[in-house]
mmCIF file with all atom_site columns, C-alpha atoms in Angstrom:
data_model
loop_
_atom_site.group_PDB
_atom_site.id
_atom_site.type_symbol
_atom_site.label_atom_id
_atom_site.label_alt_id
_atom_site.label_comp_id
_atom_site.label_asym_id
_atom_site.label_entity_id
_atom_site.label_seq_id
_atom_site.pdbx_PDB_ins_code
_atom_site.Cartn_x
_atom_site.Cartn_y
_atom_site.Cartn_z
_atom_site.occupancy
_atom_site.B_iso_or_equiv
_atom_site.pdbx_formal_charge
_atom_site.auth_seq_id
_atom_site.auth_comp_id
_atom_site.auth_asym_id
_atom_site.auth_atom_id
_atom_site.pdbx_PDB_model_num
ATOM 1   C CA . MET A 1 1   ? -128.742 20.958  -131.858 1.00 0.00 ? 26  MET A CA 1
ATOM 2   C CA . PRO A 1 2   ? -129.843 18.911  -128.049 1.00 0.00 ? 27  PRO A CA 1
ATOM 3   C CA . GLU A 1 3   ? -127.070 18.903  -125.762 1.00 0.00 ? 28  GLU A CA 1
ATOM 4   C CA . ARG A 1 4   ? -125.039 16.297  -125.209 1.00 0.00 ? 29  ARG A CA 1
ATOM 5   C CA . ALA A 1 5   ? -124.943 14.258  -122.128 1.00 0.00 ? 30  ALA A CA 1
ATOM 6   C CA . ASN A 1 6   ? -121.742 13.818  -120.707 1.00 0.00 ? 31  ASN A CA 1
ATOM 7   C CA . VAL A 1 7   ? -120.580 10.399  -121.262 1.00 0.00 ? 32  VAL A CA 1
ATOM 8   C CA . ARG A 1 8   ? -118.808 9.710   -117.877 1.00 0.00 ? 33  ARG A CA 1
ATOM 9   C CA . ASP A 1 9   ? -122.677 10.388  -116.251 1.00 0.00 ? 34  ASP A CA 1
ATOM 10  C CA . LEU A 1 10  ? -124.308 7.770   -118.277 1.00 0.00 ? 35  LEU A CA 1
ATOM 11  C CA . ALA A 1 11  ? -124.387 3.950   -117.220 1.00 0.00 ? 36  ALA A CA 1
ATOM 12  C CA . PRO A 1 12  ? -122.154 1.609   -119.183 1.00 0.00 ? 37  PRO A CA 1
ATOM 13  C CA . ILE A 1 13  ? -124.217 -1.055  -121.524 1.00 0.00 ? 38  ILE A CA 1
ATOM 14  C CA . ALA A 1 14  ? -122.766 -3.613  -118.725 1.00 0.00 ? 39  ALA A CA 1
ATOM 15  C CA . GLU A 1 15  ? -125.034 -1.766  -116.190 1.00 0.00 ? 40  GLU A CA 1
ATOM 16  C CA . LEU A 1 16  ? -128.189 -1.133  -118.554 1.00 0.00 ? 41  LEU A CA 1
ATOM 17  C CA . LEU A 1 17  ? -131.166 -3.413  -117.117 1.00 0.00 ? 42  LEU A CA 1
ATOM 18  C CA . SER A 1 18  ? -132.081 -4.353  -120.506 1.00 0.00 ? 43  SER A CA 1
ATOM 19  C CA . TYR A 1 19  ? -128.583 -5.560  -121.622 1.00 0.00 ? 44  TYR A CA 1
ATOM 20  C CA . ARG A 1 20  ? -128.459 -7.460  -118.545 1.00 0.00 ? 45  ARG A CA 1
ATOM 21  C CA . LEU A 1 21  ? -131.733 -9.186  -118.645 1.00 0.00 ? 46  LEU A CA 1
ATOM 22  C CA . SER A 1 22  ? -130.660 -9.778  -122.405 1.00 0.00 ? 47  SER A CA 1
ATOM 23  C CA . ARG A 1 23  ? -127.415 -11.440 -121.349 1.00 0.00 ? 48  ARG A CA 1
ATOM 24  C CA . THR A 1 24  ? -129.279 -13.554 -118.823 1.00 0.00 ? 49  THR A CA 1
ATOM 25  C CA . SER A 1 25  ? -132.097 -14.601 -121.652 1.00 0.00 ? 50  SER A CA 1
ATOM 26  C CA . ALA A 1 26  ? -129.435 -15.480 -124.017 1.00 0.00 ? 51  ALA A CA 1
ATOM 27  C CA . ALA A 1 27  ? -127.767 -17.703 -121.265 1.00 0.00 ? 52  ALA A CA 1
ATOM 28  C CA . LEU A 1 28  ? -130.874 -19.357 -120.527 1.00 0.00 ? 53  LEU A CA 1
ATOM 29  C CA . SER A 1 29  ? -131.668 -20.122 -123.988 1.00 0.00 ? 54  SER A CA 1
ATOM 30  C CA . ARG A 1 30  ? -128.266 -21.581 -124.892 1.00 0.00 ? 55  ARG A CA 1
ATOM 31  C CA . SER A 1 31  ? -128.224 -23.998 -121.863 1.00 0.00 ? 56  SER A CA 1
ATOM 32  C CA . ALA A 1 32  ? -131.637 -24.988 -122.679 1.00 0.00 ? 57  ALA A CA 1
ATOM 33  C CA . ALA A 1 33  ? -130.778 -25.306 -126.337 1.00 0.00 ? 58  ALA A CA 1
ATOM 34  C CA . LEU A 1 34  ? -127.596 -27.824 -125.519 1.00 0.00 ? 59  LEU A CA 1
ATOM 35  C CA . ARG A 1 35  ? -130.037 -29.622 -123.113 1.00 0.00 ? 60  ARG A CA 1
ATOM 36  C CA . TYR A 1 36  ? -132.593 -30.131 -125.590 1.00 0.00 ? 61  TYR A CA 1
ATOM 37  C CA . ARG A 1 37  ? -130.386 -30.880 -128.683 1.00 0.00 ? 62  ARG A CA 1
ATOM 38  C CA . ARG A 1 38  ? -128.883 -33.756 -126.584 1.00 0.00 ? 63  ARG A CA 1
ATOM 39  C CA . GLU A 1 39  ? -131.422 -35.197 -124.647 1.00 0.00 ? 64  GLU A CA 1
ATOM 40  C CA . PHE A 1 40  ? -134.111 -34.810 -127.550 1.00 0.00 ? 65  PHE A CA 1
ATOM 41  C CA . ASP A 1 41  ? -132.603 -33.674 -130.835 1.00 0.00 ? 66  ASP A CA 1
ATOM 42  C CA . VAL A 1 42  ? -134.710 -30.830 -130.955 1.00 0.00 ? 67  VAL A CA 1
ATOM 43  C CA . THR A 1 43  ? -133.654 -27.012 -131.719 1.00 0.00 ? 68  THR A CA 1
ATOM 44  C CA . LEU A 1 44  ? -134.863 -24.244 -129.300 1.00 0.00 ? 69  LEU A CA 1
ATOM 45  C CA . GLY A 1 45  ? -137.275 -23.305 -132.128 1.00 0.00 ? 70  GLY A CA 1
ATOM 46  C CA . GLU A 1 46  ? -138.891 -26.790 -132.619 1.00 0.00 ? 71  GLU A CA 1
ATOM 47  C CA . TRP A 1 47  ? -139.076 -26.808 -128.596 1.00 0.00 ? 72  TRP A CA 1
ATOM 48  C CA . ARG A 1 48  ? -141.006 -23.881 -128.441 1.00 0.00 ? 73  ARG A CA 1
ATOM 49  C CA . ALA A 1 49  ? -143.128 -24.812 -130.910 1.00 0.00 ? 74  ALA A CA 1
ATOM 50  C CA . ILE A 1 50  ? -143.918 -28.149 -129.689 1.00 0.00 ? 75  ILE A CA 1
ATOM 51  C CA . ALA A 1 51  ? -144.482 -26.651 -126.575 1.00 0.00 ? 76  ALA A CA 1
ATOM 52  C CA . LEU A 1 52  ? -147.255 -24.339 -127.800 1.00 0.00 ? 77  LEU A CA 1
ATOM 53  C CA . ILE A 1 53  ? -149.155 -26.638 -130.034 1.00 0.00 ? 78  ILE A CA 1
ATOM 54  C CA . ALA A 1 54  ? -149.154 -28.723 -127.099 1.00 0.00 ? 79  ALA A CA 1
ATOM 55  C CA . SER A 1 55  ? -150.675 -26.088 -125.458 1.00 0.00 ? 80  SER A CA 1
ATOM 56  C CA . ASP A 1 56  ? -153.563 -25.240 -127.651 1.00 0.00 ? 81  ASP A CA 1
ATOM 57  C CA . PRO A 1 57  ? -154.529 -27.432 -130.302 1.00 0.00 ? 82  PRO A CA 1
ATOM 58  C CA . THR A 1 58  ? -156.507 -24.946 -132.350 1.00 0.00 ? 83  THR A CA 1
ATOM 59  C CA . LEU A 1 59  ? -152.726 -23.329 -133.667 1.00 0.00 ? 84  LEU A CA 1
ATOM 60  C CA . THR A 1 60  ? -152.569 -22.227 -137.070 1.00 0.00 ? 85  THR A CA 1
ATOM 61  C CA . LEU A 1 61  ? -148.888 -21.372 -138.441 1.00 0.00 ? 86  LEU A CA 1
ATOM 62  C CA . ASN A 1 62  ? -149.739 -17.834 -138.493 1.00 0.00 ? 87  ASN A CA 1
ATOM 63  C CA . ARG A 1 63  ? -150.486 -17.854 -134.841 1.00 0.00 ? 88  ARG A CA 1
ATOM 64  C CA . LEU A 1 64  ? -147.714 -20.272 -133.713 1.00 0.00 ? 89  LEU A CA 1
ATOM 65  C CA . ALA A 1 65  ? -145.460 -17.907 -135.624 1.00 0.00 ? 90  ALA A CA 1
ATOM 66  C CA . ARG A 1 66  ? -146.857 -14.692 -133.511 1.00 0.00 ? 91  ARG A CA 1
ATOM 67  C CA . ARG A 1 67  ? -147.016 -16.844 -130.218 1.00 0.00 ? 92  ARG A CA 1
ATOM 68  C CA . ALA A 1 68  ? -143.389 -17.767 -130.671 1.00 0.00 ? 93  ALA A CA 1
ATOM 69  C CA . GLY A 1 69  ? -141.901 -14.497 -131.810 1.00 0.00 ? 94  GLY A CA 1
ATOM 70  C CA . LEU A 1 70  ? -141.109 -15.591 -135.181 1.00 0.00 ? 95  LEU A CA 1
ATOM 71  C CA . ASP A 1 71  ? -141.572 -14.680 -138.508 1.00 0.00 ? 96  ASP A CA 1
ATOM 72  C CA . LYS A 1 72  ? -144.193 -17.218 -140.593 1.00 0.00 ? 97  LYS A CA 1
ATOM 73  C CA . ALA A 1 73  ? -141.405 -18.006 -142.935 1.00 0.00 ? 98  ALA A CA 1
ATOM 74  C CA . GLN A 1 74  ? -139.021 -19.094 -139.941 1.00 0.00 ? 99  GLN A CA 1
ATOM 75  C CA . MET A 1 75  ? -141.740 -20.832 -138.349 1.00 0.00 ? 100 MET A CA 1
ATOM 76  C CA . SER A 1 76  ? -142.991 -22.659 -141.734 1.00 0.00 ? 101 SER A CA 1
ATOM 77  C CA . ARG A 1 77  ? -139.279 -24.033 -141.805 1.00 0.00 ? 102 ARG A CA 1
ATOM 78  C CA . ILE A 1 78  ? -139.544 -25.278 -138.035 1.00 0.00 ? 103 ILE A CA 1
ATOM 79  C CA . VAL A 1 79  ? -142.980 -27.010 -138.878 1.00 0.00 ? 104 VAL A CA 1
ATOM 80  C CA . THR A 1 80  ? -141.936 -28.744 -141.890 1.00 0.00 ? 105 THR A CA 1
ATOM 81  C CA . LYS A 1 81  ? -138.879 -30.302 -139.960 1.00 0.00 ? 106 LYS A CA 1
ATOM 82  C CA . LEU A 1 82  ? -141.089 -31.294 -137.281 1.00 0.00 ? 107 LEU A CA 1
ATOM 83  C CA . THR A 1 83  ? -143.642 -32.828 -139.556 1.00 0.00 ? 108 THR A CA 1
ATOM 84  C CA . GLU A 1 84  ? -141.077 -34.738 -141.693 1.00 0.00 ? 109 GLU A CA 1
ATOM 85  C CA . ARG A 1 85  ? -139.579 -35.970 -138.324 1.00 0.00 ? 110 ARG A CA 1
ATOM 86  C CA . GLY A 1 86  ? -143.227 -37.254 -137.678 1.00 0.00 ? 111 GLY A CA 1
ATOM 87  C CA . LEU A 1 87  ? -143.764 -34.971 -134.627 1.00 0.00 ? 112 LEU A CA 1
ATOM 88  C CA . VAL A 1 88  ? -146.200 -32.910 -136.100 1.00 0.00 ? 113 VAL A CA 1
ATOM 89  C CA . ASN A 1 89  ? -149.481 -33.261 -138.244 1.00 0.00 ? 114 ASN A CA 1
ATOM 90  C CA . ARG A 1 90  ? -151.011 -30.648 -140.690 1.00 0.00 ? 115 ARG A CA 1
ATOM 91  C CA . THR A 1 91  ? -154.599 -30.857 -141.395 1.00 0.00 ? 116 THR A CA 1
ATOM 92  C CA . ALA A 1 92  ? -156.371 -28.737 -143.674 1.00 0.00 ? 117 ALA A CA 1
ATOM 93  C CA . GLY A 1 93  ? -158.069 -25.844 -142.530 1.00 0.00 ? 118 GLY A CA 1
ATOM 94  C CA . SER A 1 94  ? -159.965 -23.148 -144.299 1.00 0.00 ? 119 SER A CA 1
ATOM 95  C CA . GLY A 1 95  ? -159.224 -21.229 -147.073 1.00 0.00 ? 120 GLY A CA 1
ATOM 96  C CA . ARG A 1 96  ? -154.902 -21.384 -147.148 1.00 0.00 ? 121 ARG A CA 1
ATOM 97  C CA . THR A 1 97  ? -154.161 -22.489 -143.280 1.00 0.00 ? 122 THR A CA 1
ATOM 98  C CA . SER A 1 98  ? -153.857 -25.531 -141.818 1.00 0.00 ? 123 SER A CA 1
ATOM 99  C CA . GLN A 1 99  ? -154.229 -26.977 -137.975 1.00 0.00 ? 124 GLN A CA 1
ATOM 100 C CA . LEU A 1 100 ? -151.204 -28.087 -136.542 1.00 0.00 ? 125 LEU A CA 1
ATOM 101 C CA . ALA A 1 101 ? -151.218 -31.059 -133.780 1.00 0.00 ? 126 ALA A CA 1
ATOM 102 C CA . LEU A 1 102 ? -148.868 -33.010 -132.236 1.00 0.00 ? 127 LEU A CA 1
ATOM 103 C CA . THR A 1 103 ? -148.366 -36.833 -133.307 1.00 0.00 ? 128 THR A CA 1
ATOM 104 C CA . GLU A 1 104 ? -148.493 -39.657 -130.551 1.00 0.00 ? 129 GLU A CA 1
ATOM 105 C CA . ALA A 1 105 ? -144.653 -39.229 -131.282 1.00 0.00 ? 130 ALA A CA 1
ATOM 106 C CA . GLY A 1 106 ? -144.364 -35.486 -130.684 1.00 0.00 ? 131 GLY A CA 1
ATOM 107 C CA . VAL A 1 107 ? -146.847 -35.835 -127.437 1.00 0.00 ? 132 VAL A CA 1
ATOM 108 C CA . GLU A 1 108 ? -143.871 -38.280 -126.241 1.00 0.00 ? 133 GLU A CA 1
ATOM 109 C CA . VAL A 1 109 ? -141.054 -35.642 -126.983 1.00 0.00 ? 134 VAL A CA 1
ATOM 110 C CA . TYR A 1 110 ? -143.007 -32.746 -125.499 1.00 0.00 ? 135 TYR A CA 1
ATOM 111 C CA . ARG A 1 111 ? -143.438 -34.623 -122.231 1.00 0.00 ? 136 ARG A CA 1
ATOM 112 C CA . GLY A 1 112 ? -139.647 -35.259 -121.828 1.00 0.00 ? 137 GLY A CA 1
ATOM 113 C CA . LEU A 1 113 ? -139.235 -31.707 -123.004 1.00 0.00 ? 138 LEU A CA 1
ATOM 114 C CA . ILE A 1 114 ? -141.599 -30.203 -120.785 1.00 0.00 ? 139 ILE A CA 1
ATOM 115 C CA . GLN A 1 115 ? -140.164 -32.158 -117.496 1.00 0.00 ? 140 GLN A CA 1
ATOM 116 C CA . ALA A 1 116 ? -136.775 -31.026 -118.544 1.00 0.00 ? 141 ALA A CA 1
ATOM 117 C CA . ALA A 1 117 ? -137.893 -27.383 -119.103 1.00 0.00 ? 142 ALA A CA 1
ATOM 118 C CA . ASN A 1 118 ? -139.922 -27.739 -115.461 1.00 0.00 ? 143 ASN A CA 1
ATOM 119 C CA . GLU A 1 119 ? -136.156 -29.053 -113.911 1.00 0.00 ? 144 GLU A CA 1
ATOM 120 C CA . ARG A 1 120 ? -134.582 -26.207 -115.339 1.00 0.00 ? 145 ARG A CA 1
ATOM 121 C CA . ASP A 1 121 ? -137.397 -23.989 -114.025 1.00 0.00 ? 146 ASP A CA 1
ATOM 122 C CA . THR A 1 122 ? -137.172 -25.386 -110.614 1.00 0.00 ? 147 THR A CA 1
ATOM 123 C CA . ALA A 1 123 ? -133.191 -25.083 -110.397 1.00 0.00 ? 148 ALA A CA 1
ATOM 124 C CA . PHE A 1 124 ? -133.375 -21.237 -111.343 1.00 0.00 ? 149 PHE A CA 1
ATOM 125 C CA . LEU A 1 125 ? -135.975 -20.431 -108.803 1.00 0.00 ? 150 LEU A CA 1
ATOM 126 C CA . ALA A 1 126 ? -134.028 -22.448 -106.097 1.00 0.00 ? 151 ALA A CA 1
ATOM 127 C CA . VAL A 1 127 ? -131.432 -20.142 -105.978 1.00 0.00 ? 152 VAL A CA 1
ATOM 128 C CA . LEU A 1 128 ? -134.272 -17.256 -104.786 1.00 0.00 ? 153 LEU A CA 1
ATOM 129 C CA . SER A 1 129 ? -135.773 -17.111 -101.773 1.00 0.00 ? 154 SER A CA 1
ATOM 130 C CA . PRO A 1 130 ? -139.804 -17.124 -101.586 1.00 0.00 ? 155 PRO A CA 1
ATOM 131 C CA . GLU A 1 131 ? -139.723 -13.480 -101.163 1.00 0.00 ? 156 GLU A CA 1
ATOM 132 C CA . GLU A 1 132 ? -137.537 -13.060 -104.062 1.00 0.00 ? 157 GLU A CA 1
ATOM 133 C CA . ARG A 1 133 ? -139.286 -15.080 -106.265 1.00 0.00 ? 158 ARG A CA 1
ATOM 134 C CA . GLU A 1 134 ? -142.598 -13.276 -105.608 1.00 0.00 ? 159 GLU A CA 1
ATOM 135 C CA . VAL A 1 135 ? -140.866 -9.697  -106.047 1.00 0.00 ? 160 VAL A CA 1
ATOM 136 C CA . LEU A 1 136 ? -139.057 -11.553 -109.431 1.00 0.00 ? 161 LEU A CA 1
ATOM 137 C CA . VAL A 1 137 ? -142.342 -12.393 -110.475 1.00 0.00 ? 162 VAL A CA 1
ATOM 138 C CA . ARG A 1 138 ? -144.199 -9.024  -110.313 1.00 0.00 ? 163 ARG A CA 1
ATOM 139 C CA . ALA A 1 139 ? -140.828 -7.033  -111.316 1.00 0.00 ? 164 ALA A CA 1
ATOM 140 C CA . LEU A 1 140 ? -141.047 -8.958  -114.922 1.00 0.00 ? 165 LEU A CA 1
ATOM 141 C CA . ASP A 1 141 ? -144.817 -8.800  -115.184 1.00 0.00 ? 166 ASP A CA 1
ATOM 142 C CA . LYS A 1 142 ? -144.441 -4.770  -114.870 1.00 0.00 ? 167 LYS A CA 1
ATOM 143 C CA . LEU A 1 143 ? -141.248 -4.850  -117.350 1.00 0.00 ? 168 LEU A CA 1
ATOM 144 C CA . ALA A 1 144 ? -143.006 -6.586  -119.624 1.00 0.00 ? 169 ALA A CA 1
ATOM 145 C CA . ASP A 1 145 ? -146.280 -4.811  -119.575 1.00 0.00 ? 170 ASP A CA 1
ATOM 146 C CA . LEU A 1 146 ? -144.235 -1.345  -120.020 1.00 0.00 ? 171 LEU A CA 1
ATOM 147 C CA . ALA A 1 147 ? -141.760 -3.085  -122.954 1.00 0.00 ? 172 ALA A CA 1
ATOM 148 C CA . LEU A 1 148 ? -144.866 -3.982  -124.985 1.00 0.00 ? 173 LEU A CA 1
ATOM 149 C CA . ASP A 1 149 ? -146.232 -0.028  -124.349 1.00 0.00 ? 174 ASP A CA 1
ATOM 150 C CA . MET A 1 150 ? -142.759 1.414   -125.554 1.00 0.00 ? 175 MET A CA 1
ATOM 151 C CA . GLU A 1 151 ? -143.124 -1.145  -128.457 1.00 0.00 ? 176 GLU A CA 1
ATOM 152 C CA . ARG A 1 152 ? -146.395 0.034   -129.509 1.00 0.00 ? 177 ARG A CA 1
ATOM 153 C CA . GLN A 1 153 ? -145.309 3.784   -129.018 1.00 0.00 ? 178 GLN A CA 1
ATOM 154 C CA . GLU A 1 154 ? -142.457 3.028   -130.974 1.00 0.00 ? 179 GLU A CA 1
ATOM 155 C CA . ARG A 1 155 ? -144.165 1.105   -133.825 1.00 0.00 ? 180 ARG A CA 1
ATOM 156 C CA . ASP A 1 156 ? -146.687 4.578   -133.621 1.00 0.00 ? 181 ASP A CA 1
ATOM 157 C CA . HIS A 1 157 ? -143.644 6.818   -133.929 1.00 0.00 ? 182 HIS A CA 1
ATOM 158 C CA . THR A 1 158 ? -142.295 5.003   -137.085 1.00 0.00 ? 183 THR A CA 1
ATOM 159 C CA . ASN A 1 159 ? -145.859 4.583   -138.781 1.00 0.00 ? 184 ASN A CA 1
ATOM 160 C CA . ASP A 1 160 ? -146.253 8.685   -138.426 1.00 0.00 ? 185 ASP A CA 1
ATOM 161 C CA . SER A 1 161 ? -142.933 9.109   -139.964 1.00 0.00 ? 186 SER A CA 1
#
């Protein structure tokens, strides 16, 4: 049986990088969700769908779900709501796929949302010096690369089991 580490030698959860990043990300998301709901009557998932569709007019539901980090069923419900509200159009594509595009009303909502998102981004970056911003961007890129690599390794390990 492997030897257990002395818990006094281990960092408590509040000091773990992944926990701190997760809490920060959750706070960023919650504050965004509150603002976007108040100003534009959209959920965070709807905002992400609108923004991703605006950035790539060739998106299908499957690709949109992957890019948003949601499963297809969740994204389907989001797109259905946006379609019912007149913000997104679905056009039949090849096979069982459908092309997604913002309507004129959707483009207007997107413009407001992306302006609000940029304002928030500016406010968050304003608390950092230019050097800190540069270091943060590089550090986030490195952490994202490592996290994706670790995810692949865990998937491989799970598939081998």
